[in-house]
GROMACS .gro file of C-alpha atoms in nm:
model
  208
    1MET     CA    1   0.959   3.099  -0.350
    2LEU     CA    2   0.863   2.786  -0.157
    3LYS     CA    3   0.688   2.512  -0.349
    4SER     CA    4   0.333   2.433  -0.235
    5TYR     CA    5   0.124   2.119  -0.267
    6LYS     CA    6  -0.250   2.141  -0.326
    7CYS     CA    7  -0.513   1.880  -0.245
    8ARG     CA    8  -0.703   1.808  -0.565
    9THR     CA    9  -1.019   1.724  -0.371
   10CYS     CA   10  -1.066   2.028  -0.147
   11ARG     CA   11  -0.792   2.259  -0.289
   12GLN     CA   12  -0.630   2.308   0.052
   13THR     CA   13  -0.260   2.397   0.023
   14PHE     CA   14   0.035   2.246   0.215
   15THR     CA   15   0.405   2.328   0.230
   16ASN     CA   16   0.525   1.966   0.202
   17ARG     CA   17   0.414   1.629   0.064
   18ARG     CA   18   0.397   1.460   0.403
   19ASP     CA   19   0.132   1.700   0.535
   20LEU     CA   20  -0.065   1.668   0.213
   21HIS     CA   21  -0.046   1.290   0.232
   22ARG     CA   22  -0.168   1.280   0.591
   23HIS     CA   23  -0.449   1.525   0.506
   24ARG     CA   24  -0.565   1.294   0.227
   25LEU     CA   25  -0.565   0.990   0.454
   26LYS     CA   26  -0.759   1.168   0.723
   27ASN     CA   27  -1.013   1.355   0.512
   28HIS     CA   28  -1.048   1.203   0.168
   29PHE     CA   29  -0.944   0.839   0.177
   30GLN     CA   30  -1.233   0.629   0.050
   31SER     CA   31  -1.358   0.326   0.242
   32GLY     CA   32  -1.582   0.218  -0.043
   33GLY     CA   33  -1.782   0.354  -0.331
   34LYS     CA   34  -1.520   0.440  -0.597
   35LEU     CA   35  -1.160   0.404  -0.704
   36HIS     CA   36  -0.885   0.590  -0.523
   37GLU     CA   37  -0.711   0.885  -0.685
   38MET     CA   38  -0.384   0.851  -0.872
   39PRO     CA   39  -0.104   0.878  -0.612
   40TRP     CA   40   0.078   1.173  -0.769
   41GLU     CA   41   0.008   1.542  -0.794
   42SER     CA   42   0.042   1.603  -1.167
   43LEU     CA   43   0.085   1.410  -1.490
   44GLU     CA   44   0.451   1.515  -1.496
   45GLU     CA   45   0.506   1.302  -1.183
   46ALA     CA   46   0.355   0.987  -1.334
   47PRO     CA   47   0.605   0.697  -1.335
   48TRP     CA   48   0.592   0.658  -1.713
   49VAL     CA   49   0.727   1.010  -1.769
   50ARG     CA   50   1.104   0.986  -1.820
   51GLU     CA   51   1.352   1.248  -1.700
   52ASP     CA   52   1.374   1.394  -2.051
   53GLY     CA   53   0.995   1.436  -2.063
   54THR     CA   54   0.926   1.150  -2.305
   55ILE     CA   55   0.661   0.889  -2.226
   56ASP     CA   56   0.711   0.517  -2.171
   57THR     CA   57   0.383   0.428  -2.338
   58SER     CA   58   0.415   0.056  -2.264
   59LEU     CA   59   0.445   0.121  -1.891
   60GLN     CA   60   0.156   0.368  -1.906
   61GLU     CA   61  -0.064   0.116  -2.087
   62GLU     CA   62   0.015  -0.160  -1.837
   63TYR     CA   63  -0.076   0.070  -1.549
   64GLU     CA   64  -0.395   0.190  -1.716
   65ASP     CA   65  -0.498  -0.165  -1.810
   66ASN     CA   66  -0.480  -0.263  -1.442
   67ARG     CA   67  -0.614   0.062  -1.299
   68GLY     CA   68  -0.915  -0.110  -1.147
   69LEU     CA   69  -0.690  -0.333  -0.935
   70ILE     CA   70  -0.425  -0.074  -0.853
   71LEU     CA   71  -0.675   0.192  -0.743
   72GLN     CA   72  -0.944  -0.043  -0.611
   73GLU     CA   73  -1.155   0.067  -0.317
   74ASN     CA   74  -1.118  -0.066   0.036
   75ARG     CA   75  -1.326  -0.367   0.131
   76VAL     CA   76  -1.413  -0.328   0.498
   77SER     CA   77  -1.606  -0.553   0.734
   78ASP     CA   78  -1.588  -0.655   1.100
   79ILE     CA   79  -1.432  -0.992   1.017
   80PHE     CA   80  -1.210  -0.943   0.712
   81SER     CA   81  -1.094  -0.619   0.548
   82VAL     CA   82  -0.854  -0.517   0.273
   83TYR     CA   83  -0.723  -0.160   0.280
   84ASN     CA   84  -0.560  -0.072  -0.051
   85PHE     CA   85  -0.313   0.217  -0.085
   86PRO     CA   86  -0.189   0.319  -0.431
   87VAL     CA   87   0.166   0.457  -0.409
   88SER     CA   88   0.389   0.679  -0.617
   89SER     CA   89   0.738   0.579  -0.725
   90SER     CA   90   0.882   0.795  -0.445
   91PHE     CA   91   0.697   0.629  -0.155
   92THR     CA   92   0.894   0.548   0.160
   93ASN     CA   93   0.863   0.315   0.459
   94ASN     CA   94   0.728   0.612   0.655
   95ASP     CA   95   0.439   0.631   0.409
   96VAL     CA   96   0.362   0.267   0.484
   97ILE     CA   97   0.370   0.351   0.856
   98ASN     CA   98   0.113   0.626   0.786
   99PHE     CA   99  -0.107   0.373   0.607
  100PHE     CA  100  -0.094   0.145   0.910
  101GLU     CA  101  -0.175   0.432   1.147
  102PHE     CA  102  -0.480   0.516   0.936
  103ILE     CA  103  -0.599   0.156   0.964
  104LEU     CA  104  -0.528   0.154   1.336
  105SER     CA  105  -0.742   0.466   1.384
  106GLU     CA  106  -1.038   0.282   1.232
  107GLN     CA  107  -1.018  -0.023   1.459
  108GLU     CA  108  -1.208  -0.060   1.785
  109HIS     CA  109  -1.094  -0.416   1.845
  110SER     CA  110  -0.768  -0.604   1.823
  111PHE     CA  111  -0.683  -0.753   1.485
  112LYS     CA  112  -0.435  -0.954   1.286
  113VAL     CA  113  -0.269  -0.791   0.986
  114ASN     CA  114  -0.047  -0.876   0.691
  115ILE     CA  115   0.078  -0.681   0.389
  116ALA     CA  116   0.059  -0.757   0.016
  117VAL     CA  117   0.271  -0.554  -0.228
  118SER     CA  118   0.168  -0.538  -0.594
  119MET     CA  119   0.398  -0.413  -0.869
  120ILE     CA  120   0.474  -0.390  -1.238
  121LEU     CA  121   0.746  -0.625  -1.366
  122ARG     CA  122   0.961  -0.596  -1.678
  123HIS     CA  123   1.102  -0.890  -1.872
  124ARG     CA  124   1.479  -0.862  -1.905
  125GLU     CA  125   1.494  -0.993  -2.261
  126THR     CA  126   1.180  -0.858  -2.427
  127GLY     CA  127   1.120  -0.545  -2.219
  128ARG     CA  128   0.754  -0.642  -2.182
  129TYR     CA  129   0.571  -0.514  -1.873
  130ARG     CA  130   0.334  -0.721  -1.661
  131TYR     CA  131   0.129  -0.629  -1.355
  132PHE     CA  132   0.173  -0.860  -1.056
  133ASN     CA  133  -0.125  -0.851  -0.821
  134ALA     CA  134  -0.003  -0.977  -0.482
  135GLY     CA  135  -0.334  -0.997  -0.300
  136PRO     CA  136  -0.482  -1.205  -0.164
  137ASN     CA  137  -0.226  -1.486  -0.201
  138VAL     CA  138   0.125  -1.339  -0.165
  139TYR     CA  139   0.197  -1.175   0.170
  140GLN     CA  140   0.513  -1.011   0.303
  141PHE     CA  141   0.508  -1.199   0.631
  142ASP     CA  142   0.473  -1.574   0.678
  143GLN     CA  143   0.208  -1.522   0.944
  144PRO     CA  144  -0.023  -1.226   1.014
  145PHE     CA  145   0.078  -1.007   1.308
  146LEU     CA  146  -0.146  -0.980   1.612
  147VAL     CA  147  -0.208  -0.613   1.703
  148HIS     CA  148  -0.360  -0.583   2.050
  149ASP     CA  149  -0.152  -0.338   2.255
  150ASN     CA  150   0.115  -0.066   2.230
  151ASP     CA  151   0.402  -0.316   2.220
  152SER     CA  152   0.253  -0.508   1.929
  153ILE     CA  153   0.185  -0.181   1.744
  154THR     CA  154   0.549  -0.080   1.789
  155ASN     CA  155   0.672  -0.424   1.681
  156PHE     CA  156   0.470  -0.415   1.360
  157LYS     CA  157   0.595  -0.066   1.277
  158GLU     CA  158   0.951  -0.193   1.321
  159LYS     CA  159   0.878  -0.475   1.077
  160ILE     CA  160   0.746  -0.222   0.826
  161MET     CA  161   1.065  -0.016   0.856
  162GLU     CA  162   1.269  -0.328   0.770
  163LEU     CA  163   1.090  -0.378   0.436
  164THR     CA  164   1.290  -0.320   0.117
  165LEU     CA  165   1.232  -0.365  -0.255
  166GLU     CA  166   1.434  -0.684  -0.228
  167SER     CA  167   1.201  -0.819   0.041
  168PHE     CA  168   0.904  -0.738  -0.185
  169THR     CA  169   1.048  -0.921  -0.485
  170GLN     CA  170   1.149  -1.227  -0.282
  171LYS     CA  171   0.779  -1.308  -0.252
  172LEU     CA  172   0.710  -1.302  -0.625
  173LYS     CA  173   0.783  -1.667  -0.705
  174GLU     CA  174   0.878  -1.551  -1.054
  175ASP     CA  175   1.165  -1.674  -1.270
  176THR     CA  176   1.480  -1.463  -1.279
  177LYS     CA  177   1.395  -1.303  -1.614
  178TRP     CA  178   1.147  -1.060  -1.454
  179ASP     CA  179   1.253  -0.747  -1.262
  180ALA     CA  180   1.033  -0.527  -1.046
  181VAL     CA  181   1.029  -0.174  -1.189
  182LEU     CA  182   0.739  -0.009  -1.006
  183VAL     CA  183   0.555  -0.077  -0.681
  184THR     CA  184   0.197   0.026  -0.760
  185ASN     CA  185  -0.015  -0.043  -0.451
  186ILE     CA  186   0.022  -0.178  -0.099
  187SER     CA  187  -0.265  -0.366   0.061
  188PHE     CA  188  -0.316  -0.436   0.430
  189VAL     CA  189  -0.521  -0.748   0.499
  190VAL     CA  190  -0.696  -0.716   0.837
  191TYR     CA  191  -0.863  -0.996   1.031
  192GLY     CA  192  -1.093  -0.859   1.302
  193LEU     CA  193  -1.096  -1.007   1.653
  194ASN     CA  194  -1.353  -0.980   1.930
  195TYR     CA  195  -1.158  -0.809   2.209
  196VAL     CA  196  -1.065  -0.445   2.243
  197ILE     CA  197  -0.716  -0.313   2.186
  198GLY     CA  198  -0.527  -0.310   2.514
  199SER     CA  199  -0.703  -0.609   2.668
  200LYS     CA  200  -0.539  -0.948   2.706
  201PRO     CA  201  -0.637  -1.198   2.435
  202VAL     CA  202  -0.817  -1.511   2.546
  203VAL     CA  203  -0.616  -1.824   2.469
  204LEU     CA  204  -0.842  -2.118   2.393
  205PRO     CA  205  -0.730  -2.482   2.428
  206ASP     CA  206  -0.666  -2.682   2.112
  207HIS     CA  207  -0.943  -2.924   2.209
  208ILE     CA  208  -1.261  -2.867   2.409
   0.00000   0.00000   0.00000
């Protein structure tokens, strides 16, 4: 018997996680008003549940203590927006591409974009967990990407596909005694511009 995946919001059933994920983005993703849902289907899939079924209570507590940041709503405006996507421990680069495509579908004008990756760290000596909130100060790319036409969209997707856990942790500025154990949420920081996607940006002189 094939396994099915049910949307907890509308109870619609899907045959695979990808279709369920895309359904959630299209129909139920919140652009304000409340926290996002937990990014897994059942409590058994929570990252603090070990393979033998026991619970890592310290990891669970650290996640729950920072739930308001991890699951925080999107903050959207014409000038500056932050789209926050909670992720499960099994997320992939293709999921991040889907997040970007969702953002792209909401834009009427060109924009600049960068990514911030938040995670839970564990101290190598003590085993203590700590939540690292990347936004709005620690970004994956040194400069935001300009998205204004099909080529720039493709280029940014290629950059997303190059991201790895190592590239996430390189931005932490932490000492070597902390290891990343769980990526919790990925935020896209979007700077709105005043020309439509597909048109040529106006280049202003440095001095008028």
